[in-house]
Amino acid sequence: SRFETCWPALMKDSHGVIIIFNPDLPSHLKEIEMWYSCFVQQQPLLDSQCLLVAHHKPGSAGDMENLSLAYPLNKLKLIHSNLEEDPEDVRMEFIKYFKSIITIINESREREEMSIIS
């Protein structure tokens, strides 16, 4: 990608990664493996710091129940977004995700402070 030179700047000090993809496009399913590898595994971030969002376009006949992702993507939290039908659900999942990231940041900050003290 022509933006790859910017990636290190984007990744610096990041605490979480949200990958949004179109599950109806087979090419996207291949690409999210690459995004996961670059932005999560190489940082390294915990899998819990990554959220996958399968975004279904209005009127797409995407099968929301049977989207099976291969390892290691199947270990990640996956939500389906379909803003026509249930935007509130997606909003609640985002809030849960952000809360979990804040918890991770606070825990690592506490660990750092303890290591400085001890």
C-alpha positions as protocol buffer text, in pm:
chain_id: "A"
residue {
  index: 1
  type: SER
  ca { x: 0 y: 0 z: 0 }
}
residue {
  index: 2
  type: ARG
  ca { x: 125 y: 348 z: -73 }
}
residue {
  index: 3
  type: PHE
  ca { x: 60 y: 447 z: 288 }
}
residue {
  index: 4
  type: GLU
  ca { x: 288 y: 184 z: 439 }
}
residue {
  index: 5
  type: THR
  ca { x: 558 y: 443 z: 508 }
}
residue {
  index: 6
  type: CYS
  ca { x: 311 y: 614 z: 747 }
}
residue {
  index: 7
  type: TRP
  ca { x: 232 y: 299 z: 942 }
}
residue {
  index: 8
  type: PRO
  ca { x: 507 y: 332 z: 1205 }
}
residue {
  index: 9
  type: ALA
  ca { x: 379 y: 680 z: 1290 }
}
residue {
  index: 10
  type: LEU
  ca { x: 21 y: 551 z: 1312 }
}
residue {
  index: 11
  type: MET
  ca { x: 124 y: 261 z: 1534 }
}
residue {
  index: 12
  type: LYS
  ca { x: 345 y: 457 z: 1772 }
}
residue {
  index: 13
  type: ASP
  ca { x: 204 y: 440 z: 2124 }
}
residue {
  index: 14
  type: SER
  ca { x: -128 y: 300 z: 2006 }
}
residue {
  index: 15
  type: HIS
  ca { x: -333 y: 113 z: 2265 }
}
residue {
  index: 16
  type: GLY
  ca { x: -591 y: -47 z: 2040 }
}
residue {
  index: 17
  type: VAL
  ca { x: -671 y: -142 z: 1684 }
}
residue {
  index: 18
  type: ILE
  ca { x: -1015 y: -160 z: 1525 }
}
residue {
  index: 19
  type: ILE
  ca { x: -1026 y: -335 z: 1188 }
}
residue {
  index: 20
  type: ILE
  ca { x: -1342 y: -274 z: 987 }
}
residue {
  index: 21
  type: PHE
  ca { x: -1402 y: -487 z: 681 }
}
residue {
  index: 22
  type: ASN
  ca { x: -1669 y: -592 z: 435 }
}
residue {
  index: 23
  type: PRO
  ca { x: -1734 y: -964 z: 492 }
}
residue {
  index: 24
  type: ASP
  ca { x: -1894 y: -991 z: 147 }
}
residue {
  index: 25
  type: LEU
  ca { x: -1557 y: -928 z: -20 }
}
residue {
  index: 26
  type: PRO
  ca { x: -1322 y: -1228 z: -20 }
}
residue {
  index: 27
  type: SER
  ca { x: -1026 y: -993 z: -77 }
}
residue {
  index: 28
  type: HIS
  ca { x: -1106 y: -818 z: 252 }
}
residue {
  index: 29
  type: LEU
  ca { x: -1084 y: -1146 z: 440 }
}
residue {
  index: 30
  type: LYS
  ca { x: -726 y: -1189 z: 314 }
}
residue {
  index: 31
  type: GLU
  ca { x: -638 y: -827 z: 386 }
}
residue {
  index: 32
  type: ILE
  ca { x: -749 y: -833 z: 749 }
}
residue {
  index: 33
  type: GLU
  ca { x: -489 y: -1105 z: 814 }
}
residue {
  index: 34
  type: MET
  ca { x: -223 y: -863 z: 692 }
}
residue {
  index: 35
  type: TRP
  ca { x: -363 y: -573 z: 900 }
}
residue {
  index: 36
  type: TYR
  ca { x: -372 y: -795 z: 1208 }
}
residue {
  index: 37
  type: SER
  ca { x: -16 y: -911 z: 1151 }
}
residue {
  index: 38
  type: CYS
  ca { x: 120 y: -557 z: 1102 }
}
residue {
  index: 39
  type: PHE
  ca { x: -82 y: -362 z: 1353 }
}
residue {
  index: 40
  type: VAL
  ca { x: -139 y: -613 z: 1633 }
}
residue {
  index: 41
  type: GLN
  ca { x: 119 y: -892 z: 1629 }
}
residue {
  index: 42
  type: GLN
  ca { x: 422 y: -684 z: 1536 }
}
residue {
  index: 43
  type: GLN
  ca { x: 357 y: -409 z: 1791 }
}
residue {
  index: 44
  type: PRO
  ca { x: 293 y: -627 z: 1997 }
}
residue {
  index: 45
  type: LEU
  ca { x: -59 y: -568 z: 2126 }
}
residue {
  index: 46
  type: LEU
  ca { x: -278 y: -818 z: 2306 }
}
residue {
  index: 47
  type: ASP
  ca { x: -558 y: -977 z: 2107 }
}
residue {
  index: 48
  type: SER
  ca { x: -797 y: -813 z: 2354 }
}
residue {
  index: 49
  type: GLN
  ca { x: -673 y: -476 z: 2224 }
}
residue {
  index: 50
  type: CYS
  ca { x: -804 y: -556 z: 1877 }
}
residue {
  index: 51
  type: LEU
  ca { x: -1165 y: -539 z: 1764 }
}
residue {
  index: 52
  type: LEU
  ca { x: -1289 y: -674 z: 1431 }
}
residue {
  index: 53
  type: VAL
  ca { x: -1598 y: -515 z: 1281 }
}
residue {
  index: 54
  type: ALA
  ca { x: -1773 y: -694 z: 994 }
}
residue {
  index: 55
  type: HIS
  ca { x: -1970 y: -412 z: 837 }
}
residue {
  index: 56
  type: HIS
  ca { x: -2270 y: -518 z: 632 }
}
residue {
  index: 57
  type: LYS
  ca { x: -2384 y: -269 z: 373 }
}
residue {
  index: 58
  type: PRO
  ca { x: -2755 y: -188 z: 353 }
}
residue {
  index: 59
  type: GLY
  ca { x: -2936 y: -457 z: 158 }
}
residue {
  index: 60
  type: SER
  ca { x: -2635 y: -688 z: 145 }
}
residue {
  index: 61
  type: ALA
  ca { x: -2735 y: -1050 z: 178 }
}
residue {
  index: 62
  type: GLY
  ca { x: -2434 y: -1123 z: 397 }
}
residue {
  index: 63
  type: ASP
  ca { x: -2476 y: -1420 z: 626 }
}
residue {
  index: 64
  type: MET
  ca { x: -2402 y: -1270 z: 966 }
}
residue {
  index: 65
  type: GLU
  ca { x: -2410 y: -1591 z: 1162 }
}
residue {
  index: 66
  type: ASN
  ca { x: -2176 y: -1802 z: 955 }
}
residue {
  index: 67
  type: LEU
  ca { x: -1874 y: -1579 z: 909 }
}
residue {
  index: 68
  type: SER
  ca { x: -1596 y: -1811 z: 1017 }
}
residue {
  index: 69
  type: LEU
  ca { x: -1250 y: -1661 z: 1025 }
}
residue {
  index: 70
  type: ALA
  ca { x: -934 y: -1868 z: 1027 }
}
residue {
  index: 71
  type: TYR
  ca { x: -675 y: -1870 z: 1305 }
}
residue {
  index: 72
  type: PRO
  ca { x: -547 y: -1632 z: 1442 }
}
residue {
  index: 73
  type: LEU
  ca { x: -836 y: -1399 z: 1354 }
}
residue {
  index: 74
  type: ASN
  ca { x: -1087 y: -1634 z: 1515 }
}
residue {
  index: 75
  type: LYS
  ca { x: -939 y: -1547 z: 1857 }
}
residue {
  index: 76
  type: LEU
  ca { x: -1041 y: -1183 z: 1823 }
}
residue {
  index: 77
  type: LYS
  ca { x: -1359 y: -1014 z: 1936 }
}
residue {
  index: 78
  type: LEU
  ca { x: -1581 y: -987 z: 1627 }
}
residue {
  index: 79
  type: ILE
  ca { x: -1890 y: -771 z: 1601 }
}
residue {
  index: 80
  type: HIS
  ca { x: -2128 y: -734 z: 1311 }
}
residue {
  index: 81
  type: SER
  ca { x: -2244 y: -387 z: 1226 }
}
residue {
  index: 82
  type: ASN
  ca { x: -2551 y: -320 z: 1023 }
}
residue {
  index: 83
  type: LEU
  ca { x: -2646 y: 38 z: 1089 }
}
residue {
  index: 84
  type: GLU
  ca { x: -2990 y: -3 z: 933 }
}
residue {
  index: 85
  type: GLU
  ca { x: -3097 y: -265 z: 1180 }
}
residue {
  index: 86
  type: ASP
  ca { x: -2924 y: -219 z: 1511 }
}
residue {
  index: 87
  type: PRO
  ca { x: -2697 y: 82 z: 1555 }
}
residue {
  index: 88
  type: GLU
  ca { x: -2749 y: 70 z: 1933 }
}
residue {
  index: 89
  type: ASP
  ca { x: -2591 y: -275 z: 1957 }
}
residue {
  index: 90
  type: VAL
  ca { x: -2281 y: -157 z: 1775 }
}
residue {
  index: 91
  type: ARG
  ca { x: -2259 y: 149 z: 1998 }
}
residue {
  index: 92
  type: MET
  ca { x: -2272 y: -67 z: 2311 }
}
residue {
  index: 93
  type: GLU
  ca { x: -1999 y: -298 z: 2177 }
}
residue {
  index: 94
  type: PHE
  ca { x: -1774 y: 2 z: 2103 }
}
residue {
  index: 95
  type: ILE
  ca { x: -1825 y: 135 z: 2455 }
}
residue {
  index: 96
  type: LYS
  ca { x: -1735 y: -208 z: 2599 }
}
residue {
  index: 97
  type: TYR
  ca { x: -1424 y: -219 z: 2381 }
}
residue {
  index: 98
  type: PHE
  ca { x: -1311 y: 131 z: 2483 }
}
residue {
  index: 99
  type: LYS
  ca { x: -1365 y: 49 z: 2850 }
}
residue {
  index: 100
  type: SER
  ca { x: -1148 y: -262 z: 2815 }
}
residue {
  index: 101
  type: ILE
  ca { x: -871 y: -56 z: 2652 }
}
residue {
  index: 102
  type: ILE
  ca { x: -884 y: 200 z: 2933 }
}
residue {
  index: 103
  type: THR
  ca { x: -854 y: -84 z: 3187 }
}
residue {
  index: 104
  type: ILE
  ca { x: -548 y: -222 z: 3005 }
}
residue {
  index: 105
  type: ILE
  ca { x: -385 y: 125 z: 2995 }
}
residue {
  index: 106
  type: ASN
  ca { x: -451 y: 184 z: 3365 }
}
residue {
  index: 107
  type: GLU
  ca { x: -315 y: -158 z: 3462 }
}
residue {
  index: 108
  type: SER
  ca { x: 4 y: -111 z: 3263 }
}
residue {
  index: 109
  type: ARG
  ca { x: 50 y: 238 z: 3409 }
}
residue {
  index: 110
  type: GLU
  ca { x: 12 y: 98 z: 3760 }
}
residue {
  index: 111
  type: ARG
  ca { x: 267 y: -174 z: 3684 }
}
residue {
  index: 112
  type: GLU
  ca { x: 513 y: 90 z: 3557 }
}
residue {
  index: 113
  type: GLU
  ca { x: 465 y: 302 z: 3869 }
}
residue {
  index: 114
  type: MET
  ca { x: 520 y: -1 z: 4094 }
}
residue {
  index: 115
  type: SER
  ca { x: 838 y: -92 z: 3911 }
}
residue {
  index: 116
  type: ILE
  ca { x: 970 y: 262 z: 3955 }
}
residue {
  index: 117
  type: ILE
  ca { x: 890 y: 255 z: 4327 }
}
residue {
  index: 118
  type: SER
  ca { x: 1034 y: -90 z: 4395 }
}
